[in-house]
Coordinates of C-alpha atoms in Angstrom, one line a residue:
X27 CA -12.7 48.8 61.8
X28 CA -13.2 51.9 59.3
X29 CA -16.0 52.2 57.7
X30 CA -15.0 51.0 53.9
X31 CA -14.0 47.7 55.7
X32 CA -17.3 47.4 57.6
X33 CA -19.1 48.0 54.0
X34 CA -17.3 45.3 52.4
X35 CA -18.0 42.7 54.8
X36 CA -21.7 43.5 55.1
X37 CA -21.9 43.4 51.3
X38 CA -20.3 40.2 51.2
X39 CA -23.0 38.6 54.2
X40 CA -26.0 40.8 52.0
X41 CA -24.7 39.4 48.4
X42 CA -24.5 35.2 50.1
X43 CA -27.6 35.9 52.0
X44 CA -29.9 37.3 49.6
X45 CA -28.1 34.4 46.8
X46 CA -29.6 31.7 49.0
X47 CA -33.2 33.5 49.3
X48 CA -33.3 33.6 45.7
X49 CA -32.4 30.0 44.8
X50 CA -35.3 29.0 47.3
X51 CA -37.9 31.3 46.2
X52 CA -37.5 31.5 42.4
X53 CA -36.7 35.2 41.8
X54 CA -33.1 36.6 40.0
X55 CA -30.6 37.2 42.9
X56 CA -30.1 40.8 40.9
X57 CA -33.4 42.2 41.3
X58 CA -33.4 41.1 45.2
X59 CA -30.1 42.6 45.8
X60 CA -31.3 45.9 43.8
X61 CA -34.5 46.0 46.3
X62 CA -32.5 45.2 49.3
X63 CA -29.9 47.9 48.1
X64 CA -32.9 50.2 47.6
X65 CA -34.2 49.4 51.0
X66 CA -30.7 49.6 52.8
X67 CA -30.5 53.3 51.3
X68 CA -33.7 54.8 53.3
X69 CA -32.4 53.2 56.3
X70 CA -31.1 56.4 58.6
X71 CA -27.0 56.2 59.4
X72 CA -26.6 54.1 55.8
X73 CA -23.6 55.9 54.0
X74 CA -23.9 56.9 51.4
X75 CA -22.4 54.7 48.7
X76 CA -20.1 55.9 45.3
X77 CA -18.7 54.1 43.1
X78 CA -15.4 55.8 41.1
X79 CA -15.9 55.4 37.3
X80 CA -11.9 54.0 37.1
X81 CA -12.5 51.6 39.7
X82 CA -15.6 49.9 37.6
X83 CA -13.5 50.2 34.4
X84 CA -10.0 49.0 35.3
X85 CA -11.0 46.4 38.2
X86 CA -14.3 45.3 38.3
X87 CA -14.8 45.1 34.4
X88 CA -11.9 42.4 33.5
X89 CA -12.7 40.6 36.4
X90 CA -16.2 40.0 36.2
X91 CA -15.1 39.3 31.5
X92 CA -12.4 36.9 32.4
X93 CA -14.1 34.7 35.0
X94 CA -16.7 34.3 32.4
X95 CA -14.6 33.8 29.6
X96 CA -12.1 31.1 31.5
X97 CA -15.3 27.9 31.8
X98 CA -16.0 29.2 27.8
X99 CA -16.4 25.5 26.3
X100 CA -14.0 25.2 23.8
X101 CA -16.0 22.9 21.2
X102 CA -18.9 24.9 21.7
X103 CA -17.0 28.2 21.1
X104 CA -15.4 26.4 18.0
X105 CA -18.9 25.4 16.4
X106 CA -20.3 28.7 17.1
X107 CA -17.9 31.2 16.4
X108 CA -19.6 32.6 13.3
X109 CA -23.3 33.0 15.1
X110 CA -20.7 34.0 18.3
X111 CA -19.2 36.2 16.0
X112 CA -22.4 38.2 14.5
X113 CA -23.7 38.7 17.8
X114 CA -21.2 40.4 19.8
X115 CA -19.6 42.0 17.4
X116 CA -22.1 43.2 14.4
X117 CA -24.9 43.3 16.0
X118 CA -23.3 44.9 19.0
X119 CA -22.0 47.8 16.9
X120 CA -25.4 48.4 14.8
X121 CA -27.2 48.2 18.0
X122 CA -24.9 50.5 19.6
X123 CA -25.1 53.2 17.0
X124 CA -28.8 52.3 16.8
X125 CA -29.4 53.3 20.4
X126 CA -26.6 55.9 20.3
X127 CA -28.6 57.8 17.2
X128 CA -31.7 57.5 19.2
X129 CA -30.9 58.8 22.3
X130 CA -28.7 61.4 20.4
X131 CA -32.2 62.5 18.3
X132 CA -34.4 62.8 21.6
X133 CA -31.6 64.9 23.6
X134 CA -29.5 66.4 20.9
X135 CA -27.7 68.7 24.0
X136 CA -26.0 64.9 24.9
X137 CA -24.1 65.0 21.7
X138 CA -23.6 62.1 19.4
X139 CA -20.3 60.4 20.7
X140 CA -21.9 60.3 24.1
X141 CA -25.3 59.0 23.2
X142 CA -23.4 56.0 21.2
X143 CA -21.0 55.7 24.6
X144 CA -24.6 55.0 26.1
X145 CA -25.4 52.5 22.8
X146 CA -22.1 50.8 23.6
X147 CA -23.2 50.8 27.4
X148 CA -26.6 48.6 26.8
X149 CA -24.5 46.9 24.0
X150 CA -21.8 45.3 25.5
X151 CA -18.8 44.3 24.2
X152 CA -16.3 45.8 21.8
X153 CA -13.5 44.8 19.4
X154 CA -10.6 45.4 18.2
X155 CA -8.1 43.5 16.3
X156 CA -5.0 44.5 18.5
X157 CA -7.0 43.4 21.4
X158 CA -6.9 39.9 20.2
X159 CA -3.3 39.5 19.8
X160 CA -2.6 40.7 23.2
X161 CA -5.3 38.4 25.0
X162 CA -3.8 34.9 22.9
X163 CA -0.6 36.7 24.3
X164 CA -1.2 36.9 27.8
X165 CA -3.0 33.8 27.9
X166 CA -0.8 31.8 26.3
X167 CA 2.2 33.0 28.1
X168 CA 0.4 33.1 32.0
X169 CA -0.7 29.3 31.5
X170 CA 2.6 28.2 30.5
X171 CA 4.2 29.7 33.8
X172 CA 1.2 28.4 35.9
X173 CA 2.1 24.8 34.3
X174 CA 5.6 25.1 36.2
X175 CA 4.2 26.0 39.1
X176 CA 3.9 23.4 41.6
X177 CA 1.2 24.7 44.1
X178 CA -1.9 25.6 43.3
X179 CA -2.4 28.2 45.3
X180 CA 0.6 30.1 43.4
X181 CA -1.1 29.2 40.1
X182 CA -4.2 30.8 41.4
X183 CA -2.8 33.6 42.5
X184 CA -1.3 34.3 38.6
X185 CA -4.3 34.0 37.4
X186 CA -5.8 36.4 39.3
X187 CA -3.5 39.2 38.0
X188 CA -4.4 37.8 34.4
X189 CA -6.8 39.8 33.4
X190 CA -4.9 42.9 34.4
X191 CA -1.9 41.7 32.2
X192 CA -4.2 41.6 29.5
X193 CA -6.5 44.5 30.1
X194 CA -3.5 47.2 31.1
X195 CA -1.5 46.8 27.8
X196 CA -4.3 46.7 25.5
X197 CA -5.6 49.7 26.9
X198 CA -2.2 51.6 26.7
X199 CA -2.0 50.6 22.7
X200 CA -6.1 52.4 22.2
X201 CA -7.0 48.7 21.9
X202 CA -10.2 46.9 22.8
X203 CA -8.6 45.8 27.0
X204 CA -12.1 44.4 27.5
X205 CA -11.6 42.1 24.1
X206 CA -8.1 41.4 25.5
X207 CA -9.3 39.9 28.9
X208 CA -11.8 37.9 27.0
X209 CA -9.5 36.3 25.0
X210 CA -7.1 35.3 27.7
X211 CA -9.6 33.9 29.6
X212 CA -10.9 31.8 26.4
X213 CA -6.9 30.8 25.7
X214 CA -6.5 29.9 29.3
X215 CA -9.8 27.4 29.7
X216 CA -8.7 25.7 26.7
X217 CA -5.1 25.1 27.7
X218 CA -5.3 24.6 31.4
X219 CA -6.8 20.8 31.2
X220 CA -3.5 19.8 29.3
X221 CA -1.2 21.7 31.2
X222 CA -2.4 22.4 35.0
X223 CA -2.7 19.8 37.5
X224 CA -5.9 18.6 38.6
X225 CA -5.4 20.3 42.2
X226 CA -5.0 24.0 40.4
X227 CA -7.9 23.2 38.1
X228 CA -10.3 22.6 41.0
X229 CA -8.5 25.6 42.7
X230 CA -9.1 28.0 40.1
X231 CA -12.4 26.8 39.1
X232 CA -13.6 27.5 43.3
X233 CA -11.9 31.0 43.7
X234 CA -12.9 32.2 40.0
X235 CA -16.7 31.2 40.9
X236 CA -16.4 32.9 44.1
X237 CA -15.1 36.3 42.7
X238 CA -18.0 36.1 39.9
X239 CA -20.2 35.8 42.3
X240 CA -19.4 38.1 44.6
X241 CA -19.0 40.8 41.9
X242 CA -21.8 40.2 39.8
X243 CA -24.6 40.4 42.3
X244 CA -22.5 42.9 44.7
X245 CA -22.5 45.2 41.6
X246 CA -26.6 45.2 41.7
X247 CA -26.3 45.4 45.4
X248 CA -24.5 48.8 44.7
X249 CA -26.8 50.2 42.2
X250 CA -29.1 49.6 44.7
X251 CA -27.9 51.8 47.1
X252 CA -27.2 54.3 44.5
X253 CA -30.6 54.6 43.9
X254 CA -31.8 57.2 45.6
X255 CA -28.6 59.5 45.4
X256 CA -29.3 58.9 41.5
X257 CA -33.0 59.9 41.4
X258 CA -31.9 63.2 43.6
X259 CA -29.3 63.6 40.6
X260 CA -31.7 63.2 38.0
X261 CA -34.8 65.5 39.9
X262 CA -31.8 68.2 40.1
X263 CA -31.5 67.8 35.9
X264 CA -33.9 69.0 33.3
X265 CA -34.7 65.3 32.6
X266 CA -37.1 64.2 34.7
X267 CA -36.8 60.3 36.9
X268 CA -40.1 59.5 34.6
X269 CA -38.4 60.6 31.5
X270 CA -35.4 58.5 32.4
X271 CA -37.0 55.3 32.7
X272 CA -39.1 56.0 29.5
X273 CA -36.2 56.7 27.5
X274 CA -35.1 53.4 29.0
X275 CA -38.2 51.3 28.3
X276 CA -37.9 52.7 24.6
X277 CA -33.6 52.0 24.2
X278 CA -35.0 48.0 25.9
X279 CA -38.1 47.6 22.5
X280 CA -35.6 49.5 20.1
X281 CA -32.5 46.8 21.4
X282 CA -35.3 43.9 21.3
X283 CA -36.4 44.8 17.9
X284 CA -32.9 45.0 16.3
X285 CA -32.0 42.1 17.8
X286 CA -35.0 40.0 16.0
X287 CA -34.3 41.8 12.7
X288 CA -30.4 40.5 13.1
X289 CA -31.0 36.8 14.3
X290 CA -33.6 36.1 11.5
X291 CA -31.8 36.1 8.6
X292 CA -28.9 34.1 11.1
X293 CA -31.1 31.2 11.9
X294 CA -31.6 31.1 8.0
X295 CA -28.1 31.0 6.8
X296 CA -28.0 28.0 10.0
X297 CA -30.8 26.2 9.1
X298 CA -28.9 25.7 5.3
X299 CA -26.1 24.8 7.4
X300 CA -27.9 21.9 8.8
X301 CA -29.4 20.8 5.8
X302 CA -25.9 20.6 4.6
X303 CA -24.5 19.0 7.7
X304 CA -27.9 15.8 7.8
X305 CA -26.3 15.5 3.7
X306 CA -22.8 14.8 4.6
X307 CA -23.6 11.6 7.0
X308 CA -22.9 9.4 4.1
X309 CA -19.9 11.3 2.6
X310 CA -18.1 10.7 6.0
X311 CA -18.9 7.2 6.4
X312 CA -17.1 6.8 2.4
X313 CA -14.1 8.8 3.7
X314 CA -13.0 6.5 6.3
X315 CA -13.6 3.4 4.1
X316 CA -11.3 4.9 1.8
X317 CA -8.8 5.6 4.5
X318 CA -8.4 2.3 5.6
X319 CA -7.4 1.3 1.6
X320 CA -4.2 3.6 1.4
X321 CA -1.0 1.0 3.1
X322 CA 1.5 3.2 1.6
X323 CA 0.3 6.2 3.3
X324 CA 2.3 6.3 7.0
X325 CA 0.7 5.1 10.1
X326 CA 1.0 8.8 11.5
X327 CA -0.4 10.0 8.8
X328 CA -3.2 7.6 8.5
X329 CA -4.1 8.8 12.6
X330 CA -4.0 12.6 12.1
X331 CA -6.7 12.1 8.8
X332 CA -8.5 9.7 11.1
X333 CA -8.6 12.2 14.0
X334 CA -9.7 15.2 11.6
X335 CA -12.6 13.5 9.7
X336 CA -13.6 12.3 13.4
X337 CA -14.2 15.7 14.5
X338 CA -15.5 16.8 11.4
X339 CA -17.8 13.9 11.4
X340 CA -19.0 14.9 15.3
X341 CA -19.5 18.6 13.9
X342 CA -21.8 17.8 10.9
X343 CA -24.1 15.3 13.7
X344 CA -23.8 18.5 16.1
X345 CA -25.2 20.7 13.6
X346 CA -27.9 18.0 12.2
X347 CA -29.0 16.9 15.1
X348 CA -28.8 20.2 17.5
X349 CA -29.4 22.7 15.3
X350 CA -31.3 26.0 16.2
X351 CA -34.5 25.9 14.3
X352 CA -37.3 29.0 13.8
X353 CA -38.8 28.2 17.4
X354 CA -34.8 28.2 18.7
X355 CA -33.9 31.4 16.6
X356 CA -36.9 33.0 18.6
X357 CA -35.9 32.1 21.6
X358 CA -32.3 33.6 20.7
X359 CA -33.8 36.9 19.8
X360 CA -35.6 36.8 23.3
X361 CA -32.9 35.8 25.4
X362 CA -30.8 39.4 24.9
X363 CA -30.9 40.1 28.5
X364 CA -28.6 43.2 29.8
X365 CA -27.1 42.2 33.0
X366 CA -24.1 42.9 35.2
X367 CA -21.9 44.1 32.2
X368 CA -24.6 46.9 30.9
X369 CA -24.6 48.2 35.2
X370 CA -21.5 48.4 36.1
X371 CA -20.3 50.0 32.3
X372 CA -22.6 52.7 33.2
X373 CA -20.5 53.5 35.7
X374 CA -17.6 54.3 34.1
X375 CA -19.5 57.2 31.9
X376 CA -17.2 60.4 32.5
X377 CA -18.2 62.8 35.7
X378 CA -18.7 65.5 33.4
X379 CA -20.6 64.0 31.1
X380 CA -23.7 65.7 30.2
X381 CA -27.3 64.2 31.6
X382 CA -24.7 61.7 33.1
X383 CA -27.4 60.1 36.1
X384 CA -30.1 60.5 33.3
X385 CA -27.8 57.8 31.1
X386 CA -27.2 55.7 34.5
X387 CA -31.0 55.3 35.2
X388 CA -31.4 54.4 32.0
X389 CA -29.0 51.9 31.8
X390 CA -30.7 50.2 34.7
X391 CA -33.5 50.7 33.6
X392 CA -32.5 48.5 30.2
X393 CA -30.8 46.0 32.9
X394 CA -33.4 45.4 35.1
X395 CA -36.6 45.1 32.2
X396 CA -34.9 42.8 30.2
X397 CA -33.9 40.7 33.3
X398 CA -37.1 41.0 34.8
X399 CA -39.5 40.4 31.4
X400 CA -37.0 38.6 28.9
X401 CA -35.0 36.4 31.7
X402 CA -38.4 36.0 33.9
X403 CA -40.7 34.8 30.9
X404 CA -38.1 32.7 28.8
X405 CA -39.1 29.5 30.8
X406 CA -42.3 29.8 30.1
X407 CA -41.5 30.9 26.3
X408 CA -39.5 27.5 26.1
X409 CA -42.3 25.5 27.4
X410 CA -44.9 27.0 25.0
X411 CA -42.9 26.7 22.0
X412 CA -42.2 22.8 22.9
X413 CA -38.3 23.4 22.8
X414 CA -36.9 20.5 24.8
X415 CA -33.3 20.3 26.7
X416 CA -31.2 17.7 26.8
X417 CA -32.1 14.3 27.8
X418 CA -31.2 13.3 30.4
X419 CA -31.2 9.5 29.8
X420 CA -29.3 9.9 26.6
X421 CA -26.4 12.6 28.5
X422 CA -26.2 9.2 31.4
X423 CA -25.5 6.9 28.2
X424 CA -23.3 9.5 26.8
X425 CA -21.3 10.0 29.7
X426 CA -20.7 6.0 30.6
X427 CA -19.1 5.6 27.0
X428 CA -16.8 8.4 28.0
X429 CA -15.4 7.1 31.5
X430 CA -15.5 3.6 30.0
X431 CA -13.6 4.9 26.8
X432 CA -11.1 6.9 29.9
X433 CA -10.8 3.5 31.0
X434 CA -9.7 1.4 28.1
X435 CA -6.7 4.2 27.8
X436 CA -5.9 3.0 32.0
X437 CA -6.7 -0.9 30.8
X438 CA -4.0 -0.4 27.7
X439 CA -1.2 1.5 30.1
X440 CA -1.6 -1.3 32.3
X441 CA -0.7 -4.1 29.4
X442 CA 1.4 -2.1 27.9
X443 CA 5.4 -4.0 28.4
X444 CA 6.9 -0.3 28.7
X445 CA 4.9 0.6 32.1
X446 CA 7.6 0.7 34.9
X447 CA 7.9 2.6 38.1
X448 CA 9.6 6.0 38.5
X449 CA 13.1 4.3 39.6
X450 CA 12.7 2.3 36.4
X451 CA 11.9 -0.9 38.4
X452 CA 8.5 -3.5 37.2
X453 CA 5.7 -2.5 39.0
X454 CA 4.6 -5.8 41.2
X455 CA 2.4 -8.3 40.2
X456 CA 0.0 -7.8 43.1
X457 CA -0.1 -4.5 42.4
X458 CA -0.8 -4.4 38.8
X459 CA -3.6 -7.5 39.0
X460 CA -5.6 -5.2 42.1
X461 CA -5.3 -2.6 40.0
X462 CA -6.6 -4.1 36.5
X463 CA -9.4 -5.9 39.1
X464 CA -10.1 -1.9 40.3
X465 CA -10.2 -0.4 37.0
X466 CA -12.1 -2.6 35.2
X467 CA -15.1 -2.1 37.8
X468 CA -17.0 0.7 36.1
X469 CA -20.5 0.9 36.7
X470 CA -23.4 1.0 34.0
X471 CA -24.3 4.3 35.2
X472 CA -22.4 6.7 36.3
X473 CA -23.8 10.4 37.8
X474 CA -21.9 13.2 39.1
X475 CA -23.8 13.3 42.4
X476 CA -22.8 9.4 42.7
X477 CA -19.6 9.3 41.4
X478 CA -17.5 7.3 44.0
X479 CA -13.6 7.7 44.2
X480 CA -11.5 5.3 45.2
X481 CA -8.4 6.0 47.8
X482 CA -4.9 4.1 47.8
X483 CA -3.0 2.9 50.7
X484 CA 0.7 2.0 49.2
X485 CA 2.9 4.6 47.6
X486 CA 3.4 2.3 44.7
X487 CA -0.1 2.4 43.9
X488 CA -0.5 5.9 44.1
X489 CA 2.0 6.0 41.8
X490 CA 1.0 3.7 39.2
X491 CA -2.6 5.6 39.6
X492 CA -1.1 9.2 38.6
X493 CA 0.3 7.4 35.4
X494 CA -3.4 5.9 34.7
X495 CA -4.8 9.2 35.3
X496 CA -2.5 10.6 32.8
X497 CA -3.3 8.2 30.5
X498 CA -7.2 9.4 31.2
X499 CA -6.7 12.9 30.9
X500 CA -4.5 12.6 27.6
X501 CA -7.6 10.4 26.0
X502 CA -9.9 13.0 27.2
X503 CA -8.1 15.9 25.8
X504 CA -8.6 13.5 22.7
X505 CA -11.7 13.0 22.7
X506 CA -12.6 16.5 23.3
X507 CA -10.5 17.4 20.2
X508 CA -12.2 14.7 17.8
X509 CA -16.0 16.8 19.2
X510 CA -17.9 13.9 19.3
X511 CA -18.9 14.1 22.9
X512 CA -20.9 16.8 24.3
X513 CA -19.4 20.1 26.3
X514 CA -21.6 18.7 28.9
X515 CA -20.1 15.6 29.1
X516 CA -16.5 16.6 28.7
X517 CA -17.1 19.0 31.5
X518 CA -18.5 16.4 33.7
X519 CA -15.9 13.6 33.1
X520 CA -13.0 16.3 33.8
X521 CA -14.4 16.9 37.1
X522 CA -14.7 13.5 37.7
X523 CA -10.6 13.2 36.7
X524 CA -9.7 15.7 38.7
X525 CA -11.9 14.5 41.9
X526 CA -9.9 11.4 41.5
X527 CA -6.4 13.5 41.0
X528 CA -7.2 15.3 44.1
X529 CA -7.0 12.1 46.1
X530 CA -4.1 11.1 45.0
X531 CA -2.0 13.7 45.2

């Protein structure tokens, strides 16, 4: 076994083992693996561990963008594009040049396109319009193959080359490949409940977790190793290790401060937007009266208004109801916490580049503070401001009027005098009553943990239970669309589809 092989695999044990540790004793799995990583450095015999810039930037990077991208909730993406928007893109580019001008001030020998290289570093991500294109490309296009594929492990495999696909090209045009893999991943979440089988769904959903995992932490695991090389690096430099992480405490209050300049006027221009949203209660309920008083309008017609004021209807009670107010907006402007992203983009700073392990350690230092003080104290900050989550009786009702709403669509396919078997032949009566006896058992309370799934015996009624299921899925995708149930619960009630498609097929 060489050595590179050996590395891997005691990474992969290091990153699961320490993972565990950190669930049990409260602390982020990153700054365990850093310290581990630290302390597996000064043990004697411990290569020494490098990391080549290209491999961080054309590997790692649009892995680690697009598994995070792929489980973006689409409603919540829709509703939030604009504040989306604003922060990683303006305020990503005035922090960047903020930081960039800074660092460029307090070691003018840098020069200023490097010192805003670092901005962009602690500042991540970047756009361009090009970028876009290609992602809703790539995306579009990859899930529409994976939808004729009938194995899942095949579809899996495509989408593990995605974010290359999407990455390589925009990179060849000067475009934004990091924007590009974003994109795909957002256009593939969205499409794949309509157009991938339940089996690739689950399939994806495992392997992508896996390879976020292993690559977010293992990155900090890295850095950790690199630590001492790095401080050797910098001691060699005129920079000293202390200036390093002083410059890096100062880019971590100068990136803080910035970012509660920008989100104050933000929750503003949203807290008018909720004001507007509590006003339009009535306005909605008027629309649909008025709906129902137009016969000579069609019956399609009629559906597609009905469909559009619904989700309109579920936006304006989203934003009056779960609105970010000033206690919120604060702890948005506290939760800008630098993590895998800002690490392993420091890596891909150029060789040559001037004070180049100076830039790393800071870098990590702006990681690991605002990890460490901003992720460790935001708990606590939510408790003290009063801010509460989601309740949890109110998501339990929420989700039984969802499977019992999936259920009525099974309850109508069942009545319905067009339902027939594949060959075209009735479905039998037995079949069809133990069926309706089945479906109509839905419990009052329904919990992930809890959710039982029943298995069939008879190829007929496996049969007849893939066209239910498709009748379920089709009203979720509907109800999802008209955004009056939460991402939450949509997310909860797929799962629950495709736990029940699983046994089937």
């Amino acid at each position: 076994m060489d050595q590179l092989t050996l590395l891997a695999v005691a990474a992969v044990i290091v990153v699961v083992a320490v993972t565990s540790i950190s669930d049990r004793i409260g602390v982020a799995a990153p700054i365990l693996l850093v310290i581990v990583g630290v302390g597996l450095s000064l043990i004697p015999g411990v290569p020494t561990v490098t990391m080549n810039p290209e491999v961080i930037l054309d590997i790692v990077l649009p892995l680690l963008l697009y598994a995070a991208a792929v489980n973006m909730p689409a409603t919540d993406f829709r509703r939030n594009l604009g504040a989306t928007s604003a922060l990683s893109v303006v305020l990503v580019v005035v922090s960047a040049f903020a930081v960039g001008l800074l660092i460029w001030w307090l070691l003018p020998d840098l020069g200023l396109a490097a010192a805003v290289a670092l901005g962009a570093v602690v500042s991540p991500p970047d756009a361009v319009v090009v970028a876009v294109v290609i992602g809703v490309l790539v995306g579009w296009v990859s899930i529409q193959i994976r939808a004729h594929l009938e194995q899942p492990v095949t579809s899996t495999a495509i989408s593990l080359v995605v974010p290359f696909l999407a990455f390589m090209p925009a990179e060849h045009f000067e475009a934004s490949g990091v924007l590009a893999v974003v994109v795909a991943g957002i256009v593939t979440g969205i499409k794949s409940p309509r157009l991938l089988s339940s089996q690739a769904r689950v399939s994806e959903r495992t392997n992508w977790r896996t390879v976020l995992l292993l690559l977010e932490h293992g990155v900090f695991l890295v850095l950790g190793l690199q630590i001492a090389v790095l401080v050797d690096e910098v001691e060699d430099a005129h920079l000293s290790v202390g200036d390093a992480l002083w410059l890096g405490l100062l880019v971590t209050v100068v990136l803080f401060v910035i970012r509660f300049v920008f989100v104050a006027p933000m929750i503003t221009v949203m807290s008018r937007q909720q004001e507007r949203a509590r006003g339009k209660s009535q306005w909605y309920d008027d629309a649909f009266q008025r709906l129902e008083g137009h016969p000579e309008v069609s019956e399609q017609r009629i559906t597609n208004l009905r469909h559009m004021l619904t989700r309109r209807q579920a936006d304006a009670s989203f934003f009056s109801n779960e609105g970010i107010g000033k206690r919120g907006g604060f702890v948005l402007a506290w939760s800008g916490m630098r993590g895998v992203v800002t690490v392993a983009a420091a890596q891909t700073l150029p060789e040559d580049l001037p004070y180049r392990p100076q830039l790393i350690l800071i870098a990590f230092t702006v990681a690991v503070v605002t990890l460490v003080v901003q992720g460790g104290t935001l708990p606590l900050l939510i408790r003290v401001l009063g801010i509460r989550g989601s309740d949890e009786e109110e998501l339990q009702r929420e989700l039984t009027r969802l499977i019992n709403t999936l259920t009525e669509a099974s309850v109508d396919l069942l009545e319905s005098p067009t339902l027939h078997r594949d060959d075209g032949e009735p479905y039998s009566e037995k079949v069809l009553e133990m069926t309706k006896k089945r479906t109509r058992k839905i419990p009052e309370s329904v919990s992930t943990e809890t959710m039982q799934i029943w298995t069939t015996a008879r190829q007929e009624q496996q049969e007849l239970q893939r066209k239910l299921l498709e009748a379920q899925q089709d009203a979720l995708l509907d109800a999802q669309a008209s955004g009056v149930y939460r991402s939450q619960t949509i997310e909860t009630a797929q799962q629950f589809l495709d736990r029940r498609n699983m046994v089937i097929d």
